[in-house]
């Protein structure tokens, strides 16, 4: 049996189980399908290195980890939503609004002025909520390189913030 047939057999054998398992953590069926599909994509990419005798444990562990990551991201999004709701309840006078607009404009200019890999990494981590490991895999670089670019980007943004206060 070829690699494709073995993978197909594993896919058919465990997909429904893994979907039901993910559904215990994540209540959205669409997100569960995405999580399980991502796990199978990872399995396919590393299929030659995976021991088929422990594939079931490997699949369940990866689904559980991805569900936990998903829930962490959702929790983070909920905090942002709550913070936005609180901020929108407060009255902001015109001067504060103009100052806020100016700070936002300056921050966006600073982000856009960052050189390409640094800006892309900053956007991936903060705007898209990706972890350093995910960004490193997506870009084909090491996690240390991602960290180096993030430190550089955040230092630049902090320096700009300090200069705005003075």
Short mmCIF file of N, CA and C in Angstrom, two decimals:
data_model
loop_
_atom_site.label_atom_id
_atom_site.label_comp_id
_atom_site.label_asym_id
_atom_site.label_seq_id
_atom_site.Cartn_x
_atom_site.Cartn_y
_atom_site.Cartn_z
N UNK A 1 0.86 -1.17 0.00
CA UNK A 1 0.00 0.00 0.00
C UNK A 1 0.90 1.24 0.00
N UNK A 2 0.61 2.17 -0.89
CA UNK A 2 1.40 3.38 -1.02
C UNK A 2 1.13 4.37 0.10
N UNK A 3 1.95 5.41 0.14
CA UNK A 3 1.83 6.43 1.18
C UNK A 3 0.47 7.12 1.13
N UNK A 4 0.01 7.42 -0.07
CA UNK A 4 -1.28 8.09 -0.22
C UNK A 4 -2.42 7.22 0.28
N UNK A 5 -2.37 5.94 -0.04
CA UNK A 5 -3.42 5.03 0.41
C UNK A 5 -3.41 4.86 1.93
N UNK A 6 -2.21 4.79 2.52
CA UNK A 6 -2.10 4.66 3.98
C UNK A 6 -2.66 5.92 4.65
N UNK A 7 -2.29 7.08 4.11
CA UNK A 7 -2.80 8.34 4.67
C UNK A 7 -4.32 8.40 4.55
N UNK A 8 -4.84 8.02 3.39
CA UNK A 8 -6.28 8.03 3.16
C UNK A 8 -6.99 7.10 4.15
N UNK A 9 -6.39 5.95 4.40
CA UNK A 9 -6.96 5.00 5.35
C UNK A 9 -7.01 5.59 6.76
N UNK A 10 -5.93 6.25 7.16
CA UNK A 10 -5.87 6.89 8.48
C UNK A 10 -6.89 8.02 8.56
N UNK A 11 -6.98 8.80 7.49
CA UNK A 11 -7.94 9.90 7.44
C UNK A 11 -9.36 9.38 7.64
N UNK A 12 -9.72 8.36 6.87
CA UNK A 12 -11.09 7.81 6.96
C UNK A 12 -11.35 7.17 8.32
N UNK A 13 -10.36 6.54 8.90
CA UNK A 13 -10.53 5.83 10.16
C UNK A 13 -10.76 6.80 11.33
N UNK A 14 -10.08 7.94 11.36
CA UNK A 14 -10.09 8.77 12.56
C UNK A 14 -10.79 10.12 12.40
N UNK A 15 -11.14 10.53 11.20
CA UNK A 15 -11.66 11.90 11.03
C UNK A 15 -12.88 12.18 11.91
N UNK A 16 -13.90 11.32 11.86
CA UNK A 16 -15.12 11.57 12.63
C UNK A 16 -14.85 11.58 14.13
N UNK A 17 -13.98 10.65 14.60
CA UNK A 17 -13.63 10.62 16.02
C UNK A 17 -12.97 11.92 16.44
N UNK A 18 -12.02 12.37 15.62
CA UNK A 18 -11.28 13.59 15.93
C UNK A 18 -12.20 14.80 15.90
N UNK A 19 -13.12 14.82 14.95
CA UNK A 19 -14.08 15.92 14.87
C UNK A 19 -14.92 15.97 16.15
N UNK A 20 -15.43 14.82 16.58
CA UNK A 20 -16.25 14.76 17.80
C UNK A 20 -15.42 15.16 19.02
N UNK A 21 -14.16 14.75 19.04
CA UNK A 21 -13.25 15.12 20.14
C UNK A 21 -13.05 16.63 20.17
N UNK A 22 -12.80 17.23 19.02
CA UNK A 22 -12.60 18.68 18.95
C UNK A 22 -13.86 19.43 19.35
N UNK A 23 -15.01 18.86 19.03
CA UNK A 23 -16.29 19.50 19.35
C UNK A 23 -16.52 19.60 20.86
N UNK A 24 -15.85 18.74 21.63
CA UNK A 24 -15.95 18.83 23.09
C UNK A 24 -15.29 20.11 23.60
N UNK A 25 -14.24 20.54 22.92
CA UNK A 25 -13.52 21.75 23.31
C UNK A 25 -14.13 22.99 22.66
N UNK A 26 -14.32 22.89 21.35
CA UNK A 26 -14.73 24.03 20.53
C UNK A 26 -16.16 23.77 20.08
N UNK A 27 -17.04 24.69 20.35
CA UNK A 27 -18.46 24.48 20.06
C UNK A 27 -18.85 24.78 18.61
N UNK A 28 -17.96 25.30 17.83
CA UNK A 28 -18.25 25.64 16.44
C UNK A 28 -17.85 24.49 15.52
N UNK A 29 -18.81 23.94 14.81
CA UNK A 29 -18.51 22.83 13.91
C UNK A 29 -17.53 23.24 12.81
N UNK A 30 -17.72 24.44 12.26
CA UNK A 30 -16.81 24.90 11.21
C UNK A 30 -15.38 24.99 11.71
N UNK A 31 -15.22 25.52 12.91
CA UNK A 31 -13.87 25.63 13.48
C UNK A 31 -13.29 24.25 13.78
N UNK A 32 -14.14 23.31 14.21
CA UNK A 32 -13.67 21.94 14.46
C UNK A 32 -13.19 21.30 13.16
N UNK A 33 -13.93 21.49 12.09
CA UNK A 33 -13.49 20.95 10.79
C UNK A 33 -12.14 21.56 10.41
N UNK A 34 -11.99 22.86 10.63
CA UNK A 34 -10.72 23.53 10.31
C UNK A 34 -9.58 22.98 11.15
N UNK A 35 -9.83 22.76 12.42
CA UNK A 35 -8.79 22.26 13.32
C UNK A 35 -8.36 20.86 12.89
N UNK A 36 -9.32 19.98 12.66
CA UNK A 36 -8.98 18.61 12.27
C UNK A 36 -8.28 18.61 10.91
N UNK A 37 -8.74 19.43 9.99
CA UNK A 37 -8.09 19.51 8.68
C UNK A 37 -6.65 19.98 8.82
N UNK A 38 -6.42 20.94 9.70
CA UNK A 38 -5.05 21.44 9.91
C UNK A 38 -4.16 20.35 10.49
N UNK A 39 -4.71 19.54 11.38
CA UNK A 39 -3.94 18.44 11.95
C UNK A 39 -3.58 17.44 10.85
N UNK A 40 -4.54 17.11 10.01
CA UNK A 40 -4.25 16.17 8.91
C UNK A 40 -3.26 16.77 7.91
N UNK A 41 -3.32 18.06 7.71
CA UNK A 41 -2.34 18.70 6.82
C UNK A 41 -0.94 18.55 7.41
N UNK A 42 -0.84 18.75 8.72
CA UNK A 42 0.44 18.58 9.40
C UNK A 42 0.91 17.12 9.30
N UNK A 43 -0.01 16.19 9.48
CA UNK A 43 0.34 14.77 9.37
C UNK A 43 0.85 14.48 7.97
N UNK A 44 0.18 14.99 6.97
CA UNK A 44 0.60 14.73 5.59
C UNK A 44 2.01 15.28 5.34
N UNK A 45 2.28 16.47 5.85
CA UNK A 45 3.59 17.08 5.64
C UNK A 45 4.70 16.30 6.33
N UNK A 46 4.39 15.63 7.43
CA UNK A 46 5.39 14.89 8.20
C UNK A 46 5.12 13.39 8.21
N UNK A 47 4.38 12.90 7.24
CA UNK A 47 3.91 11.52 7.24
C UNK A 47 5.07 10.52 7.26
N UNK A 48 6.12 10.82 6.55
CA UNK A 48 7.24 9.87 6.49
C UNK A 48 7.95 9.74 7.84
N UNK A 49 7.78 10.71 8.75
CA UNK A 49 8.45 10.67 10.05
C UNK A 49 7.54 10.19 11.18
N UNK A 50 6.30 9.92 10.88
CA UNK A 50 5.33 9.56 11.92
C UNK A 50 5.22 8.05 12.00
N UNK A 51 5.29 7.54 13.24
CA UNK A 51 5.16 6.12 13.49
C UNK A 51 3.67 5.75 13.44
N UNK A 52 3.31 4.89 12.51
CA UNK A 52 1.89 4.57 12.33
C UNK A 52 1.30 3.78 13.50
N UNK A 53 2.16 3.19 14.33
CA UNK A 53 1.63 2.47 15.49
C UNK A 53 1.13 3.42 16.57
N UNK A 54 1.61 4.67 16.54
CA UNK A 54 1.17 5.65 17.55
C UNK A 54 0.41 6.80 16.91
N UNK A 55 -0.09 6.60 15.70
CA UNK A 55 -0.75 7.67 14.96
C UNK A 55 -1.99 8.18 15.68
N UNK A 56 -2.74 7.28 16.33
CA UNK A 56 -3.96 7.69 17.02
C UNK A 56 -3.65 8.68 18.14
N UNK A 57 -2.64 8.38 18.97
CA UNK A 57 -2.24 9.28 20.04
C UNK A 57 -1.72 10.60 19.46
N UNK A 58 -0.96 10.50 18.38
CA UNK A 58 -0.41 11.68 17.73
C UNK A 58 -1.55 12.60 17.26
N UNK A 59 -2.55 12.02 16.62
CA UNK A 59 -3.68 12.81 16.12
C UNK A 59 -4.46 13.47 17.25
N UNK A 60 -4.79 12.69 18.28
CA UNK A 60 -5.56 13.23 19.39
C UNK A 60 -4.79 14.33 20.12
N UNK A 61 -3.50 14.12 20.31
CA UNK A 61 -2.69 15.13 20.99
C UNK A 61 -2.67 16.42 20.19
N UNK A 62 -2.47 16.30 18.88
CA UNK A 62 -2.43 17.50 18.04
C UNK A 62 -3.78 18.21 17.99
N UNK A 63 -4.86 17.47 17.92
CA UNK A 63 -6.19 18.10 17.92
C UNK A 63 -6.41 18.83 19.24
N UNK A 64 -6.04 18.19 20.35
CA UNK A 64 -6.22 18.83 21.66
C UNK A 64 -5.40 20.12 21.75
N UNK A 65 -4.15 20.08 21.30
CA UNK A 65 -3.31 21.27 21.35
C UNK A 65 -3.86 22.39 20.47
N UNK A 66 -4.33 22.04 19.30
CA UNK A 66 -4.90 23.07 18.41
C UNK A 66 -6.19 23.65 18.97
N UNK A 67 -6.98 22.81 19.62
CA UNK A 67 -8.21 23.31 20.26
C UNK A 67 -7.87 24.28 21.38
N UNK A 68 -6.88 23.94 22.17
CA UNK A 68 -6.46 24.83 23.27
C UNK A 68 -5.94 26.15 22.70
N UNK A 69 -5.12 26.07 21.64
CA UNK A 69 -4.64 27.30 21.00
C UNK A 69 -5.80 28.15 20.48
N UNK A 70 -6.77 27.49 19.87
CA UNK A 70 -7.96 28.18 19.36
C UNK A 70 -8.69 28.89 20.50
N UNK A 71 -8.88 28.19 21.60
CA UNK A 71 -9.60 28.77 22.74
C UNK A 71 -8.83 29.95 23.34
N UNK A 72 -7.51 29.84 23.37
CA UNK A 72 -6.70 30.97 23.87
C UNK A 72 -6.88 32.19 22.98
N UNK A 73 -6.86 31.95 21.65
CA UNK A 73 -7.05 33.08 20.74
C UNK A 73 -8.44 33.69 20.91
N UNK A 74 -9.45 32.84 21.08
CA UNK A 74 -10.82 33.33 21.28
C UNK A 74 -10.90 34.15 22.56
N UNK A 75 -10.24 33.67 23.60
CA UNK A 75 -10.25 34.39 24.87
C UNK A 75 -9.60 35.76 24.71
N UNK A 76 -8.52 35.81 23.95
CA UNK A 76 -7.84 37.08 23.69
C UNK A 76 -8.77 38.02 22.92
N UNK A 77 -9.45 37.50 21.91
CA UNK A 77 -10.39 38.31 21.13
C UNK A 77 -11.50 38.85 22.02
N UNK A 78 -11.99 38.03 22.95
CA UNK A 78 -13.05 38.47 23.85
C UNK A 78 -12.58 39.61 24.75
N UNK A 79 -11.32 39.53 25.20
CA UNK A 79 -10.78 40.62 26.03
C UNK A 79 -10.73 41.92 25.23
N UNK A 80 -10.31 41.82 23.95
CA UNK A 80 -10.28 43.02 23.11
C UNK A 80 -11.68 43.58 22.90
N UNK A 81 -12.64 42.73 22.72
CA UNK A 81 -14.02 43.18 22.53
C UNK A 81 -14.52 43.89 23.79
N UNK A 82 -14.24 43.30 24.96
CA UNK A 82 -14.66 43.93 26.21
C UNK A 82 -13.97 45.28 26.40
N UNK A 83 -12.69 45.32 26.10
CA UNK A 83 -11.95 46.58 26.24
C UNK A 83 -12.51 47.63 25.29
N UNK A 84 -12.82 47.23 24.07
CA UNK A 84 -13.39 48.17 23.11
C UNK A 84 -14.75 48.67 23.58
N UNK A 85 -15.54 47.78 24.16
CA UNK A 85 -16.86 48.19 24.66
C UNK A 85 -16.72 49.19 25.80
N UNK A 86 -15.77 48.95 26.69
CA UNK A 86 -15.55 49.87 27.81
C UNK A 86 -15.08 51.22 27.28
N UNK A 87 -14.15 51.21 26.35
CA UNK A 87 -13.64 52.46 25.80
C UNK A 87 -14.72 53.24 25.06
N UNK A 88 -15.60 52.53 24.37
CA UNK A 88 -16.63 53.22 23.61
C UNK A 88 -17.69 53.83 24.53
N UNK A 89 -17.79 53.36 25.76
CA UNK A 89 -18.77 53.90 26.70
C UNK A 89 -18.33 55.25 27.28
N UNK A 90 -17.04 55.49 27.27
CA UNK A 90 -16.53 56.73 27.84
C UNK A 90 -16.59 57.87 26.82
N UNK A 91 -16.84 59.01 27.34
CA UNK A 91 -16.90 60.20 26.51
C UNK A 91 -15.49 60.66 26.17
N UNK A 92 -15.27 60.94 24.90
CA UNK A 92 -13.97 61.46 24.46
C UNK A 92 -14.24 62.81 23.82
N UNK A 93 -13.64 63.84 24.40
CA UNK A 93 -13.87 65.16 23.81
C UNK A 93 -13.07 65.31 22.51
N UNK A 94 -13.33 66.34 21.81
CA UNK A 94 -12.74 66.54 20.48
C UNK A 94 -11.22 66.57 20.52
N UNK A 95 -10.64 67.23 21.51
CA UNK A 95 -9.19 67.31 21.60
C UNK A 95 -8.58 65.92 21.81
N UNK A 96 -9.18 65.14 22.72
CA UNK A 96 -8.69 63.79 22.95
C UNK A 96 -8.81 62.95 21.68
N UNK A 97 -9.90 63.13 20.97
CA UNK A 97 -10.10 62.39 19.73
C UNK A 97 -9.01 62.74 18.72
N UNK A 98 -8.72 64.02 18.59
CA UNK A 98 -7.68 64.44 17.64
C UNK A 98 -6.31 63.91 18.03
N UNK A 99 -6.03 63.94 19.34
CA UNK A 99 -4.76 63.40 19.82
C UNK A 99 -4.66 61.90 19.54
N UNK A 100 -5.75 61.20 19.77
CA UNK A 100 -5.79 59.76 19.52
C UNK A 100 -5.60 59.47 18.03
N UNK A 101 -6.25 60.24 17.20
CA UNK A 101 -6.08 60.08 15.75
C UNK A 101 -4.63 60.30 15.33
N UNK A 102 -4.01 61.31 15.90
CA UNK A 102 -2.62 61.61 15.59
C UNK A 102 -1.70 60.48 16.03
N UNK A 103 -1.95 59.94 17.24
CA UNK A 103 -1.14 58.81 17.72
C UNK A 103 -1.31 57.59 16.83
N UNK A 104 -2.55 57.32 16.43
CA UNK A 104 -2.82 56.18 15.56
C UNK A 104 -2.13 56.36 14.21
N UNK A 105 -2.22 57.56 13.68
CA UNK A 105 -1.58 57.87 12.40
C UNK A 105 -0.06 57.67 12.50
N UNK A 106 0.52 58.16 13.58
CA UNK A 106 1.96 58.01 13.80
C UNK A 106 2.34 56.54 13.94
N UNK A 107 1.54 55.78 14.69
CA UNK A 107 1.82 54.36 14.89
C UNK A 107 1.73 53.61 13.56
N UNK A 108 0.72 53.91 12.77
CA UNK A 108 0.59 53.25 11.47
C UNK A 108 1.74 53.61 10.54
N UNK A 109 2.17 54.87 10.58
CA UNK A 109 3.32 55.28 9.77
C UNK A 109 4.57 54.54 10.23
N UNK A 110 4.72 54.41 11.54
CA UNK A 110 5.89 53.70 12.08
C UNK A 110 5.88 52.24 11.66
N UNK A 111 4.72 51.61 11.73
CA UNK A 111 4.61 50.20 11.32
C UNK A 111 4.91 50.06 9.84
N UNK A 112 4.35 50.95 9.04
CA UNK A 112 4.59 50.89 7.59
C UNK A 112 6.03 51.20 7.22
N UNK A 113 6.72 51.95 8.08
CA UNK A 113 8.11 52.30 7.81
C UNK A 113 9.07 51.15 8.15
N UNK A 114 8.59 50.17 8.91
CA UNK A 114 9.45 49.04 9.24
C UNK A 114 9.83 48.29 7.97
N UNK A 115 11.02 47.75 7.96
CA UNK A 115 11.46 46.99 6.79
C UNK A 115 10.64 45.72 6.68
N UNK A 116 10.58 45.18 5.49
CA UNK A 116 9.67 44.11 5.13
C UNK A 116 9.60 42.91 6.09
N UNK A 117 10.66 42.20 6.37
CA UNK A 117 10.42 41.02 7.22
C UNK A 117 9.97 41.40 8.62
N UNK A 118 10.49 42.48 9.16
CA UNK A 118 10.11 42.90 10.50
C UNK A 118 8.63 43.28 10.55
N UNK A 119 8.19 44.05 9.57
CA UNK A 119 6.78 44.48 9.52
C UNK A 119 5.87 43.27 9.34
N UNK A 120 6.23 42.36 8.45
CA UNK A 120 5.40 41.18 8.20
C UNK A 120 5.27 40.32 9.45
N UNK A 121 6.37 40.17 10.17
CA UNK A 121 6.35 39.36 11.38
C UNK A 121 5.51 40.04 12.46
N UNK A 122 5.66 41.35 12.62
CA UNK A 122 4.85 42.10 13.59
C UNK A 122 3.36 41.96 13.26
N UNK A 123 3.01 42.12 12.01
CA UNK A 123 1.60 42.01 11.60
C UNK A 123 1.08 40.59 11.84
N UNK A 124 1.88 39.59 11.50
CA UNK A 124 1.44 38.20 11.68
C UNK A 124 1.17 37.90 13.16
N UNK A 125 2.05 38.39 14.03
CA UNK A 125 1.90 38.10 15.46
C UNK A 125 0.78 38.91 16.10
N UNK A 126 0.71 40.21 15.80
CA UNK A 126 -0.26 41.06 16.49
C UNK A 126 -1.58 41.21 15.77
N UNK A 127 -1.56 41.32 14.46
CA UNK A 127 -2.83 41.50 13.75
C UNK A 127 -3.53 40.18 13.48
N UNK A 128 -2.74 39.14 13.20
CA UNK A 128 -3.33 37.85 12.86
C UNK A 128 -3.31 36.87 14.02
N UNK A 129 -2.70 37.27 15.14
CA UNK A 129 -2.72 36.44 16.34
C UNK A 129 -1.92 35.16 16.25
N UNK A 130 -0.94 35.10 15.38
CA UNK A 130 -0.15 33.88 15.23
C UNK A 130 0.93 33.83 16.30
N UNK A 131 1.29 32.62 16.65
CA UNK A 131 2.37 32.41 17.58
C UNK A 131 3.70 32.47 16.82
N UNK A 132 4.78 32.70 17.56
CA UNK A 132 6.10 32.81 16.93
C UNK A 132 6.42 31.56 16.12
N UNK A 133 6.07 30.40 16.66
CA UNK A 133 6.37 29.14 15.97
C UNK A 133 5.63 29.06 14.64
N UNK A 134 4.36 29.47 14.63
CA UNK A 134 3.58 29.46 13.40
C UNK A 134 4.18 30.40 12.36
N UNK A 135 4.58 31.60 12.79
CA UNK A 135 5.16 32.58 11.89
C UNK A 135 6.47 32.04 11.33
N UNK A 136 7.28 31.42 12.19
CA UNK A 136 8.56 30.86 11.75
C UNK A 136 8.33 29.79 10.69
N UNK A 137 7.35 28.92 10.92
CA UNK A 137 7.05 27.87 9.95
C UNK A 137 6.52 28.46 8.64
N UNK A 138 5.63 29.42 8.74
CA UNK A 138 5.06 30.04 7.54
C UNK A 138 6.12 30.72 6.69
N UNK A 139 7.08 31.37 7.36
CA UNK A 139 8.08 32.16 6.63
C UNK A 139 9.36 31.37 6.36
N UNK A 140 9.46 30.16 6.91
CA UNK A 140 10.64 29.34 6.68
C UNK A 140 11.88 29.89 7.39
N UNK A 141 11.67 30.45 8.59
CA UNK A 141 12.79 30.99 9.36
C UNK A 141 12.75 30.39 10.76
N UNK A 142 13.77 30.64 11.54
CA UNK A 142 13.81 30.10 12.90
C UNK A 142 12.97 30.95 13.85
N UNK A 143 12.61 30.35 14.96
CA UNK A 143 11.86 31.07 15.98
C UNK A 143 12.72 32.20 16.55
N UNK A 144 14.01 31.96 16.66
CA UNK A 144 14.92 33.00 17.16
C UNK A 144 14.91 34.22 16.24
N UNK A 145 14.82 33.99 14.94
CA UNK A 145 14.76 35.10 13.99
C UNK A 145 13.45 35.88 14.16
N UNK A 146 12.37 35.17 14.38
CA UNK A 146 11.08 35.83 14.62
C UNK A 146 11.18 36.70 15.87
N UNK A 147 11.75 36.14 16.94
CA UNK A 147 11.90 36.90 18.18
C UNK A 147 12.76 38.14 17.96
N UNK A 148 13.85 37.99 17.21
CA UNK A 148 14.75 39.11 16.95
C UNK A 148 14.00 40.24 16.24
N UNK A 149 13.20 39.89 15.23
CA UNK A 149 12.44 40.90 14.50
C UNK A 149 11.37 41.54 15.39
N UNK A 150 10.74 40.75 16.26
CA UNK A 150 9.72 41.30 17.15
C UNK A 150 10.35 42.27 18.15
N UNK A 151 11.51 41.91 18.69
CA UNK A 151 12.19 42.81 19.63
C UNK A 151 12.52 44.12 18.92
N UNK A 152 13.02 44.02 17.70
CA UNK A 152 13.38 45.21 16.93
C UNK A 152 12.13 46.08 16.69
N UNK A 153 11.05 45.46 16.25
CA UNK A 153 9.83 46.21 15.94
C UNK A 153 9.26 46.88 17.19
N UNK A 154 9.20 46.15 18.28
CA UNK A 154 8.62 46.70 19.50
C UNK A 154 9.50 47.81 20.08
N UNK A 155 10.80 47.68 19.93
CA UNK A 155 11.70 48.75 20.39
C UNK A 155 11.44 50.02 19.59
N UNK A 156 11.32 49.88 18.29
CA UNK A 156 11.05 51.05 17.44
C UNK A 156 9.73 51.70 17.85
N UNK A 157 8.71 50.89 18.06
CA UNK A 157 7.40 51.43 18.43
C UNK A 157 7.44 52.09 19.82
N UNK A 158 8.18 51.49 20.76
CA UNK A 158 8.32 52.10 22.09
C UNK A 158 9.04 53.44 22.01
N UNK A 159 10.09 53.48 21.20
CA UNK A 159 10.83 54.74 21.03
C UNK A 159 9.93 55.83 20.46
N UNK A 160 9.11 55.46 19.51
CA UNK A 160 8.18 56.43 18.92
C UNK A 160 7.17 56.89 19.98
N UNK A 161 6.70 55.95 20.78
CA UNK A 161 5.75 56.28 21.84
C UNK A 161 6.37 57.26 22.84
N UNK A 162 7.62 57.00 23.20
CA UNK A 162 8.32 57.90 24.13
C UNK A 162 8.48 59.29 23.53
N UNK A 163 8.83 59.35 22.25
CA UNK A 163 9.02 60.65 21.62
C UNK A 163 7.69 61.41 21.51
N UNK A 164 6.58 60.70 21.44
CA UNK A 164 5.27 61.36 21.36
C UNK A 164 4.88 61.97 22.71
N UNK A 165 5.35 61.39 23.79
CA UNK A 165 5.01 61.90 25.12
C UNK A 165 5.76 63.19 25.45
N UNK A 166 6.91 63.36 24.85
CA UNK A 166 7.71 64.55 25.17
C UNK A 166 7.34 65.73 24.33
#
